[in-house]
Short mmCIF file of C-alpha atoms in Angstrom, two decimals:
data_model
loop_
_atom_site.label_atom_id
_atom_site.label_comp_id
_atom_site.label_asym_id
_atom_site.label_seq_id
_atom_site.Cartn_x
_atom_site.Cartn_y
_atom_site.Cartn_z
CA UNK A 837 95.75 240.42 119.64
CA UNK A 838 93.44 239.07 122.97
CA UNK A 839 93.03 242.25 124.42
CA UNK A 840 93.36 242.44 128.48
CA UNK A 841 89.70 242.34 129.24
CA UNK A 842 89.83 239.12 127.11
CA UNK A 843 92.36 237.35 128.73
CA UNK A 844 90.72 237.94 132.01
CA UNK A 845 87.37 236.94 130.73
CA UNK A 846 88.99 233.95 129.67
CA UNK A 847 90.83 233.11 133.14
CA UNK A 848 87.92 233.55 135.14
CA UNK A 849 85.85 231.07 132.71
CA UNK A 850 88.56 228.33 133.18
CA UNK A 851 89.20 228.95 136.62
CA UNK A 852 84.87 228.08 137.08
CA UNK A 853 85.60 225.01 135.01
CA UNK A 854 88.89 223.80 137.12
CA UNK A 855 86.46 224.18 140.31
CA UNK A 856 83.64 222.12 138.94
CA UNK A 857 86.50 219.40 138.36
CA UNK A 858 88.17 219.70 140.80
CA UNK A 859 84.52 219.22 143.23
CA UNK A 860 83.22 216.31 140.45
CA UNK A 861 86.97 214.78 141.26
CA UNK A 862 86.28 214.65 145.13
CA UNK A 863 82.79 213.58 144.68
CA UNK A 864 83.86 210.76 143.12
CA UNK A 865 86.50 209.71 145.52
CA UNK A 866 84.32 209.76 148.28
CA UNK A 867 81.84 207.02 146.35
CA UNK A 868 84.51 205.40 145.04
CA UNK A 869 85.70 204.96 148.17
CA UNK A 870 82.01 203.73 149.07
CA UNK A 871 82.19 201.45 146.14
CA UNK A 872 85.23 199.96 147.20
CA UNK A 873 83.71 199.05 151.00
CA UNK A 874 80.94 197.57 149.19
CA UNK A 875 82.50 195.35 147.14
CA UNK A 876 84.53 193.94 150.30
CA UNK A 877 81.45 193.69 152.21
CA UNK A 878 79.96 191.40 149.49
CA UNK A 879 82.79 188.69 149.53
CA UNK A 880 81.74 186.72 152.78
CA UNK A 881 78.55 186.46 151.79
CA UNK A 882 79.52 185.18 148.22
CA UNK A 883 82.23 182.73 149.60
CA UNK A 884 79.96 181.50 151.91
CA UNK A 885 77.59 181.11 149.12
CA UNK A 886 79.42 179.06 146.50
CA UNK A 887 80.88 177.05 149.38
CA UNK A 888 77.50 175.80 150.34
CA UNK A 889 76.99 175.27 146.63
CA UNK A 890 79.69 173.29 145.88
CA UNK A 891 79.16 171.10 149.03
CA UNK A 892 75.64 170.32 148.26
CA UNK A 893 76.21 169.46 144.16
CA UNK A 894 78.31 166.96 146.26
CA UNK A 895 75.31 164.93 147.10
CA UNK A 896 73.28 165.84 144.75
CA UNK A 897 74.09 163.42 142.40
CA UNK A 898 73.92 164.22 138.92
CA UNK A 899 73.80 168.36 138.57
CA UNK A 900 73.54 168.30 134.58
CA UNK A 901 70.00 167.88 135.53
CA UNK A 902 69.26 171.23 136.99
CA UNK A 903 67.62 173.62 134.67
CA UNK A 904 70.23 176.35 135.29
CA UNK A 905 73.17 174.44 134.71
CA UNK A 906 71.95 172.92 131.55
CA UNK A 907 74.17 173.87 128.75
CA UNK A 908 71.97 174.13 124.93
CA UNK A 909 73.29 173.31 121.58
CA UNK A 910 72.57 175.06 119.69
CA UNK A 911 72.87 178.20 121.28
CA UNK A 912 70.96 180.44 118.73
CA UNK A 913 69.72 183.52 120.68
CA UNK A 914 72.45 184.96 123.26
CA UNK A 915 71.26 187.73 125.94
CA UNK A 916 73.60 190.54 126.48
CA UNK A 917 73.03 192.36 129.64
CA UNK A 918 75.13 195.57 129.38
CA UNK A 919 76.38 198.04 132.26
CA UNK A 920 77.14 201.64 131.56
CA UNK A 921 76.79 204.16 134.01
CA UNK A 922 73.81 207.17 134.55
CA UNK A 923 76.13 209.82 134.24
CA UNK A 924 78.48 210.65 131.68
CA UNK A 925 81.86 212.54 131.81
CA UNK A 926 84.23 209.66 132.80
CA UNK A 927 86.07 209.10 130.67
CA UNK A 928 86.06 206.26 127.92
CA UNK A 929 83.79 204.64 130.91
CA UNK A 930 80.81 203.85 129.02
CA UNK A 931 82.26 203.98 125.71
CA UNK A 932 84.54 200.66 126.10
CA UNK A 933 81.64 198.58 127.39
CA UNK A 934 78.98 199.78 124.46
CA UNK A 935 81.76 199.40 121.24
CA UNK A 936 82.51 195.22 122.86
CA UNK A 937 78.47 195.41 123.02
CA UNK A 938 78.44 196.25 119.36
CA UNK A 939 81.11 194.02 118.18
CA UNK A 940 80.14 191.27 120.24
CA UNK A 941 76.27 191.77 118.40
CA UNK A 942 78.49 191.65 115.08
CA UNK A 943 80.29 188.91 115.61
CA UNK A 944 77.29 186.73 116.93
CA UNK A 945 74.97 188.02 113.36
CA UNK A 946 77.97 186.87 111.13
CA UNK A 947 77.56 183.97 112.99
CA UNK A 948 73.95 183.67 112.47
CA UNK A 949 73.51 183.94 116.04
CA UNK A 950 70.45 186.33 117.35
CA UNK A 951 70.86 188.94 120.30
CA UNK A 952 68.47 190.05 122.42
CA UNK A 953 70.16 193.55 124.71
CA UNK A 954 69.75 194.35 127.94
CA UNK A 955 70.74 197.56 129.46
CA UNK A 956 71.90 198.89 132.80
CA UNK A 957 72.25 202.85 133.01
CA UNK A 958 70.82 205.54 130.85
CA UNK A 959 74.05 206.04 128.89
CA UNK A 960 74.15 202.65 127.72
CA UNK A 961 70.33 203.02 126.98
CA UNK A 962 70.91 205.79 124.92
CA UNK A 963 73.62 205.48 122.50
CA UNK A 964 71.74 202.06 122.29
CA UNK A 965 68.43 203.38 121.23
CA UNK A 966 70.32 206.07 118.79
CA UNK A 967 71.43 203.26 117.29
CA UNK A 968 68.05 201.84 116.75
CA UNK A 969 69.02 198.50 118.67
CA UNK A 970 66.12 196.75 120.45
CA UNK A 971 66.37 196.84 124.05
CA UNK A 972 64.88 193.67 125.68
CA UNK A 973 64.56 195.67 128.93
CA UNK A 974 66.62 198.26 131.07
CA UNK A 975 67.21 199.40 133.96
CA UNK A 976 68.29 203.02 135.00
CA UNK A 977 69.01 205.14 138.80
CA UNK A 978 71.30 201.93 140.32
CA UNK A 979 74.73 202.98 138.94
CA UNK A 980 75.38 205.28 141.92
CA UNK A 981 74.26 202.88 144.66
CA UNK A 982 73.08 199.18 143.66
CA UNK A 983 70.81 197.82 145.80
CA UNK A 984 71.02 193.41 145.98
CA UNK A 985 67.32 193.64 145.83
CA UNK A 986 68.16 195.34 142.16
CA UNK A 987 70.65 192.36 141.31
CA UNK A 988 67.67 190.18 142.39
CA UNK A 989 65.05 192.26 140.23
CA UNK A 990 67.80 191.79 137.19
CA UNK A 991 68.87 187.88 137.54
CA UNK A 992 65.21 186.91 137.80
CA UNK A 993 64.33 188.42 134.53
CA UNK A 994 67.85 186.69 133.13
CA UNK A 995 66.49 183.79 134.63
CA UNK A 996 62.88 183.61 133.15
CA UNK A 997 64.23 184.59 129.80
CA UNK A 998 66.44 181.62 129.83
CA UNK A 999 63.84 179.16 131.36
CA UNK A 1000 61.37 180.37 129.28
CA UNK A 1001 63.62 179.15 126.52
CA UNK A 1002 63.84 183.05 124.66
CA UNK A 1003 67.43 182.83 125.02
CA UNK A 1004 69.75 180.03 124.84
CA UNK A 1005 72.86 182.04 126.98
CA UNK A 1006 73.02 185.07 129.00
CA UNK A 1007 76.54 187.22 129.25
CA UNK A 1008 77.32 190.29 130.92
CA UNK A 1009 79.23 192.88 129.41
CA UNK A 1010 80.73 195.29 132.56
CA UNK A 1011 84.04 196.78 134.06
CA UNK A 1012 85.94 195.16 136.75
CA UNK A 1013 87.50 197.54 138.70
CA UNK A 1014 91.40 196.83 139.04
CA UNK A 1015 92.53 200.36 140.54
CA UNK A 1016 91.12 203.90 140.38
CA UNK A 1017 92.62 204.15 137.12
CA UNK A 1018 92.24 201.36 135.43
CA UNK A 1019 89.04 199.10 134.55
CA UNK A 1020 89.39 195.55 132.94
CA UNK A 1021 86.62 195.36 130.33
CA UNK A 1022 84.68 191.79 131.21
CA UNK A 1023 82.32 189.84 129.04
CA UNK A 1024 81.12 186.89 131.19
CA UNK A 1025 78.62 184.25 130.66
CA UNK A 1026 76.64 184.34 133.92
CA UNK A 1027 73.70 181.84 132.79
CA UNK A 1028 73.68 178.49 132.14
CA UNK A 1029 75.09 178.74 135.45
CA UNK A 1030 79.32 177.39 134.85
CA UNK A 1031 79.37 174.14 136.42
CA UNK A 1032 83.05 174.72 137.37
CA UNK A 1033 82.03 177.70 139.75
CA UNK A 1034 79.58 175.49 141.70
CA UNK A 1035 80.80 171.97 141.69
CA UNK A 1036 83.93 170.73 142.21
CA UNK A 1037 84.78 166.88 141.08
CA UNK A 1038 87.94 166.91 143.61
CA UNK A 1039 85.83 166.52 145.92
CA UNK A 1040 84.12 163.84 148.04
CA UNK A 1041 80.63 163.54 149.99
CA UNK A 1042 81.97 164.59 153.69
CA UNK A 1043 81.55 162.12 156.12
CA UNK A 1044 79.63 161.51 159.26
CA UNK A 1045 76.26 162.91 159.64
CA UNK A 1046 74.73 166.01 158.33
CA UNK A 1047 71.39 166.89 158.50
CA UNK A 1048 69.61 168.40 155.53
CA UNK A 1049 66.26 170.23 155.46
CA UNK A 1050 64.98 169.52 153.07
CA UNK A 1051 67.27 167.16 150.78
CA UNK A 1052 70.46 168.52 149.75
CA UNK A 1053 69.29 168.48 145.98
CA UNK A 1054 65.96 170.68 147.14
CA UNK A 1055 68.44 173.29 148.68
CA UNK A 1056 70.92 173.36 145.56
CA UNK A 1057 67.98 173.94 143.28
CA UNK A 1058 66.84 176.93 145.19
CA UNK A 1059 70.37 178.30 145.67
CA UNK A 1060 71.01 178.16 142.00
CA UNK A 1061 69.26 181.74 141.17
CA UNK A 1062 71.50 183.15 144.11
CA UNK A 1063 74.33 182.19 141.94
CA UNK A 1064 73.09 184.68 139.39
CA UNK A 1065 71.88 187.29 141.79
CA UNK A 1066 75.87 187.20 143.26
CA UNK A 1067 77.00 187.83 139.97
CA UNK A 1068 74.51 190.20 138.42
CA UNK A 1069 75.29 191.90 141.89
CA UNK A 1070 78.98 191.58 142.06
CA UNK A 1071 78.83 193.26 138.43
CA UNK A 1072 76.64 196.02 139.11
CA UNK A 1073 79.53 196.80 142.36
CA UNK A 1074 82.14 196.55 139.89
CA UNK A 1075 80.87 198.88 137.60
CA UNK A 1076 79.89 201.41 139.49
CA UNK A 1077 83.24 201.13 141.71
CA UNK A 1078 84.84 201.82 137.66
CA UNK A 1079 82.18 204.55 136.76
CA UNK A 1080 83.65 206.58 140.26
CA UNK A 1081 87.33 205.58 139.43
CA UNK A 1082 87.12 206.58 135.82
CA UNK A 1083 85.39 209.95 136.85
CA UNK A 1084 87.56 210.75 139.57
CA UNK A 1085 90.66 210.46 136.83
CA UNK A 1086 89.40 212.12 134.11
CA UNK A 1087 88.00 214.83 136.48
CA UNK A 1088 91.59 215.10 138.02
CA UNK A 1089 92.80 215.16 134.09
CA UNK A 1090 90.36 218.11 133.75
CA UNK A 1091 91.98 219.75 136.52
CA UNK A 1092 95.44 219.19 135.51
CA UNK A 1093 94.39 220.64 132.14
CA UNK A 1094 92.60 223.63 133.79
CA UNK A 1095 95.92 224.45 135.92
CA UNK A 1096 97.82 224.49 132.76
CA UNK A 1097 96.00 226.71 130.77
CA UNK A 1098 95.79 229.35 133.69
CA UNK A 1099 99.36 229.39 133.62
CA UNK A 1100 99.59 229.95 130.18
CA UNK A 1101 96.38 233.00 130.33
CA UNK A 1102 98.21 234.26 133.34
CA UNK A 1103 101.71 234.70 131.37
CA UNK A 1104 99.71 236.09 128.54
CA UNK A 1105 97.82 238.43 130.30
CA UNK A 1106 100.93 239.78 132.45
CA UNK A 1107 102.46 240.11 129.04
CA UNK A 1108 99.78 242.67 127.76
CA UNK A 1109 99.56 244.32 130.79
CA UNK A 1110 103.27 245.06 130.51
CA UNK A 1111 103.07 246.20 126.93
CA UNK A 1112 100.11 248.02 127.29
CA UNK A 1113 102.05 250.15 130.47
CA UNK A 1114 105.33 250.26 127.59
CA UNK A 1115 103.21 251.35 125.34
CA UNK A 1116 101.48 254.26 127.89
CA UNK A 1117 105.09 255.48 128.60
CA UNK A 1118 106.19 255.57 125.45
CA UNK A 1119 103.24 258.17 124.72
CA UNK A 1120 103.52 260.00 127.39
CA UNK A 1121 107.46 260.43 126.86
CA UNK A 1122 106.44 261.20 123.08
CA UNK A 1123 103.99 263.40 124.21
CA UNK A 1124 106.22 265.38 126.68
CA UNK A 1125 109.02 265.35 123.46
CA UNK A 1126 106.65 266.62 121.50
CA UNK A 1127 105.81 269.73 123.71
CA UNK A 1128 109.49 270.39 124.55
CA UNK E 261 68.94 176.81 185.32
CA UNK E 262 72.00 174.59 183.47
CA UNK E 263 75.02 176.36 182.41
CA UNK E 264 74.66 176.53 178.36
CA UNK E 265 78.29 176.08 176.49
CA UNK E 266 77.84 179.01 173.93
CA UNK E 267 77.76 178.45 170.08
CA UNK E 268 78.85 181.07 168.00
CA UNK E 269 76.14 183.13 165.34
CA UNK E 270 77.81 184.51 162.62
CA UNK E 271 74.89 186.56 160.20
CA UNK E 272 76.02 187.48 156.21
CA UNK E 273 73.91 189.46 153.80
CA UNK E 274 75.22 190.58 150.36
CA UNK E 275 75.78 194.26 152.32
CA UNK E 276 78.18 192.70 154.89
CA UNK E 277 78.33 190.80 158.28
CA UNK E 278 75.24 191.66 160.51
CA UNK E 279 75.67 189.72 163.92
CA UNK E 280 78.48 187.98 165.36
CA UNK E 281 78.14 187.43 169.46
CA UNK E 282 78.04 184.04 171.04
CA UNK E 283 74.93 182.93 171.85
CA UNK E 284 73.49 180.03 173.66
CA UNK E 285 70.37 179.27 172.15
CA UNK E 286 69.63 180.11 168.04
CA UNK E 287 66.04 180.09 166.74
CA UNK E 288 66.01 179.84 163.18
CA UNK E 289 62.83 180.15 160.40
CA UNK E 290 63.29 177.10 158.45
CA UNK E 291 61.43 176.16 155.36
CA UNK E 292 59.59 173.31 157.81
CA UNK E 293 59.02 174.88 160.40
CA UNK E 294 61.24 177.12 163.39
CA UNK E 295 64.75 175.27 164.37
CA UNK E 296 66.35 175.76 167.72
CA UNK E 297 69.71 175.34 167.91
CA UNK E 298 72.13 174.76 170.57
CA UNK E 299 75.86 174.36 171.08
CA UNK E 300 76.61 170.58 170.32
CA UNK E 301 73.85 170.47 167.67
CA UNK E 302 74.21 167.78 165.14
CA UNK E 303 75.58 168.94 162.19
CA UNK E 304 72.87 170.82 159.56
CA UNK E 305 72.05 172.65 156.41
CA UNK E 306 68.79 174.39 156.12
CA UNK E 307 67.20 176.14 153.58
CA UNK E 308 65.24 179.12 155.52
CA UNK E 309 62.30 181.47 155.38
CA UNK E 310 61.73 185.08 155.50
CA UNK E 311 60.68 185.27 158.69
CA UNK E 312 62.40 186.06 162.32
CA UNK E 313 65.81 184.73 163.85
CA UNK E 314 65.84 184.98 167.56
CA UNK E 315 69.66 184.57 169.25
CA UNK E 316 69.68 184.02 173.17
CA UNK E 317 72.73 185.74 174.60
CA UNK E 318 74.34 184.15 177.99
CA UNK E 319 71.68 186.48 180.31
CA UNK E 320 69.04 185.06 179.04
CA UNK E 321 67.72 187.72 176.64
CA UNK E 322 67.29 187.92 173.00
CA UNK E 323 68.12 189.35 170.17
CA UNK E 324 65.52 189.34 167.02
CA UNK E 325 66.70 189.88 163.72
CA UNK E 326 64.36 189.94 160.51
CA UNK E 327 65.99 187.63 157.98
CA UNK E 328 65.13 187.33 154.26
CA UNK E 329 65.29 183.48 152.19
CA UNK E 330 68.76 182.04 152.40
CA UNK E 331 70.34 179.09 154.33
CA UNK E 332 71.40 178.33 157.43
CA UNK E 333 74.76 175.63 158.46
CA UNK E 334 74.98 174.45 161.88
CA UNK E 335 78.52 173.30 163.13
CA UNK E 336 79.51 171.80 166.05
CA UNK E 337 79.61 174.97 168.21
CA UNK E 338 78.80 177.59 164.94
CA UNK E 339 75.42 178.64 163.31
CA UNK E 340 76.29 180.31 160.61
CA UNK E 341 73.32 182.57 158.73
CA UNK E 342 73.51 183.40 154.93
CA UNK E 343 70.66 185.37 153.82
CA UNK E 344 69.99 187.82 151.56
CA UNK E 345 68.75 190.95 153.68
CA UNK E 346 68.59 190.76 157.14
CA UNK E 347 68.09 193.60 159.74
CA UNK E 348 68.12 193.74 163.40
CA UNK E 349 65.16 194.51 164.87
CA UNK E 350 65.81 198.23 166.74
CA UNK E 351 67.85 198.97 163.66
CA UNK E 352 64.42 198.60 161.38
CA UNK E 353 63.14 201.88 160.17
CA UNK E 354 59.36 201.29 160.73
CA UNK E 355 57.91 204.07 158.82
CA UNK E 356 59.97 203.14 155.70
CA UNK E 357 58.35 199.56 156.26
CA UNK E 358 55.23 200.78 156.35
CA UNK E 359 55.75 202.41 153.03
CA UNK E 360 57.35 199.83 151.73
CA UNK E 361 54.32 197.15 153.14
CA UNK E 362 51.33 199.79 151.78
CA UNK E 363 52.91 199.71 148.62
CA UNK E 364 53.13 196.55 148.16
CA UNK E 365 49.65 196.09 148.90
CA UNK E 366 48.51 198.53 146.46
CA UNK E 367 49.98 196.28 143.78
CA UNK E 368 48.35 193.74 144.74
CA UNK E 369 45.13 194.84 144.97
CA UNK E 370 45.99 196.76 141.29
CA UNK E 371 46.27 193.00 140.02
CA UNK E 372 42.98 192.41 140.98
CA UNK E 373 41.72 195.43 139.62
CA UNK E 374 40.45 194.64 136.09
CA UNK E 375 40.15 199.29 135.59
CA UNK E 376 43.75 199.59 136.69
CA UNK E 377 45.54 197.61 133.30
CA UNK E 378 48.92 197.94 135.58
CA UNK E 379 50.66 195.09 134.82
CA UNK E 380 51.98 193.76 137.94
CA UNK E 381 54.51 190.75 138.74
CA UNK E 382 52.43 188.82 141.36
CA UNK E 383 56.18 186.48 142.78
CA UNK E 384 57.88 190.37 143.61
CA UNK E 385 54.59 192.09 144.88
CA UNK E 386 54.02 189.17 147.02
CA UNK E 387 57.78 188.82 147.90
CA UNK E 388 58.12 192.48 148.65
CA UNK E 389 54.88 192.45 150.91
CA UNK E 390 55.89 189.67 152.85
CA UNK E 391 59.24 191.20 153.44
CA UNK E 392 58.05 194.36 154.09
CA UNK E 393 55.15 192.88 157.41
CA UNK E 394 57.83 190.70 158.47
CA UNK E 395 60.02 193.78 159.31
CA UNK E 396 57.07 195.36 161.02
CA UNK E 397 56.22 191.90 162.99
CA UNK E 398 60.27 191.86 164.19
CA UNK E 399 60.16 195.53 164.78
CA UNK E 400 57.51 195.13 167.19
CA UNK E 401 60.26 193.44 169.20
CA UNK E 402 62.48 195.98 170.22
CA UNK E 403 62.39 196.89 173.57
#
């Protein structure tokens, strides 16, 4: 049987480990919170974005001729850029987004199909080493606050691989945040650029007279890349907005846990207590018997 | 001096909205060359430079902002500015540009340096340096 000192030993240990919860679990509210403003504060900026694409592939005549939008067949190597976080402890966080990575590399070999991995956060990069898979490049230290000028750092290398002709598709494998407690695992092809995201056939060269400086095809070639730097950024938001949310519940799971188990050491320990005192009486009465 | 009908500057970046005020005369870094822009402009897309975006306000002063590459659309009585950093000029941290600007250099000149085997990407180094003196040259402008 746990004797007293035990069961106190034991109380104060999980009591140590609900407060380290319960401070990770506010930690990550407060940048999930951040996350969240983030994410809002990007949308202007990539409606704004897309509109101006879409109006200009309006007079640029023919955009199947862009280099970005150009669709291969057939597609024999496929980049995979994958997003984990830094940190773990969040839950099955990381470990969604690296087993689609790993089936997504299966399905692609039985295929015949090559992969070349890329990897955001060191988690990602190192179950991926451990499990001796090549990694193209990585980046690590952005989960907790993406920069754009990191998005920019990350689509331009997407971008040269693909022009280069290395890679014949790039997806990105990341969660969307939906609510702090739930993440929508997303595997998106980000480059060749989808035509449907920046053109739109509905649509007809405005009238009346706009300027353009330089020509409208000029300007749609250069704002291609941003296209890919929205994304790769959008992503990077989106996952860390789902590393904070996934922390902040299984932190708060922790807790829960923690609170339950004191309960349980607390009723055990005021059960010794009380049969230790029985048990003092009951000598002392025996004792005094004894005497008499 | 003319009364000016205002035109409206709205600024974007990827980190959220930067400048909104109505202003009566926008100067704008264009690929070709600076763009001034006034209410009743004809209607215009521009691709633009990193470089400096000067807004006149109604009493005749300015406002400079230091704007990264993105594009510019000019509506009837609306400029609107998409780029992808932009900061105003007395909110620009100079020492951190400095930094940023020396650094910058360094790889450069490491590129050059046939000893130093650093292999440096000569588009970033050069994109980052630019950035980094034009936020010194707009910071100059606070007053």
């Amino acid at each position: 049987m746990a004797t007293l000192r035990d069961i106190r030993r034991r109380i104060a240990s999980v009591n140590n480990t609900r407060k380290i919860t319960k401070a990770m679990e506010m930690v990550a509210a407060a940048k999930l919170r951040r996350a969240q403003n983030r994410i809002e504060a990007l949308r202007p900026y990539a409606a704004d974005m897309i509109e101006m694409m879409v109006d200009l592939a309006t007079y640029s005549g023919e955009t199947s001729e862009y280099a970005l939008l150009q669709e291969r067949d057939p597609e024999s190597v496929v980049a995979v850029l994958v997003m984990t976080g830094d940190r773990g402890l969040a839950g099955a966080f990381n470990a969604n987004v690296l087993r689609r990575a790993f089936e997504v590399e299966r399905t692609l070999r039985e295929d015949g199909r090559e992969t070349r991995v890329l990897a955001v956060g060191k988690k990602g990069i190192g179950t991926l080493r451990f499990r001796r898979c090549t990694i193209e490049r990585s980046w690590q230290g952005l989960s907790d606050r993406p920069e754009y000028n990191d998005a920019k750092q990350i689509a331009d290398d997407l971008i040269g691989l693909y022009l280069r002709g290395e890679v014949d598709r790039v997806r990105v494998i990341y969660n969307h945040f939906d609510s702090p407690m739930e993440q929508t695992l997303v595997d998106e092809p980000i480059i060749p650029v989808p035509r449907e995201q920046v053109t739109d056939d509905t649509r007809t060269a405005r009238p009346g007279a706009y300027l353009y400086e330089p020509d409208p095809a000029t300007i749609f070639e250069r704002l291609l890349p941003a296209y890919v730097e929205i994304a790769v950024f959008r992503a990077l938001l989106e996952s860390s907005a789902s590393e904070q949310g996934a922390r902040m519940t299984a932190m708060r799971n922790a807790s829960d846990s923690a609170e339950e188990m004191l309960g349980g050491l607390t009723l055990a320990l005021n059960r010794a207590r009380q049969a230790a005192i029985t048990q003092e009486i009951l000598e002392v009465v025996a004792g005094a018997d004894a005497l008499g | 001096m003319a009364e000016h009908p205002p035109i409206q500057v709205e600024l974007v970046t990827p980190e959220g909205e930067v400048y909104k005020d109505a202003a009566t005369l926008v100067v704008l870094p264009g690929v070709e060359g600076e763009l001034g822009i006034m209410a009743r402009h004809q209607p215009l897309v521009t691709l633009l430079a990193v470089g400096e975006t000067r807004i006149q306000k109604a009493d005749g002063t300015y406002d400079y902002v230091a704007t990264g590459i993105g594009f510019a659309e000019v509506l009837f009585d609306r400029v609107l500015i998409v780029v992808d950093h932009a900061e105003e000029a007395g909110r620009i941290d100079v020492e951190r540009a400095e930094v940023a600007r020396r650094r910058a250099a360094e790889r450069l000149r490491l590129r050059d340096d046939p000893e130093a085997r650093v292999e440096v990407d000569l588009y970033r180094a050069e994109q980052a340096l630019r950035r980094a003196e034009n936020r010194l040259r707009v910071a100059q402008r606070r007053g």
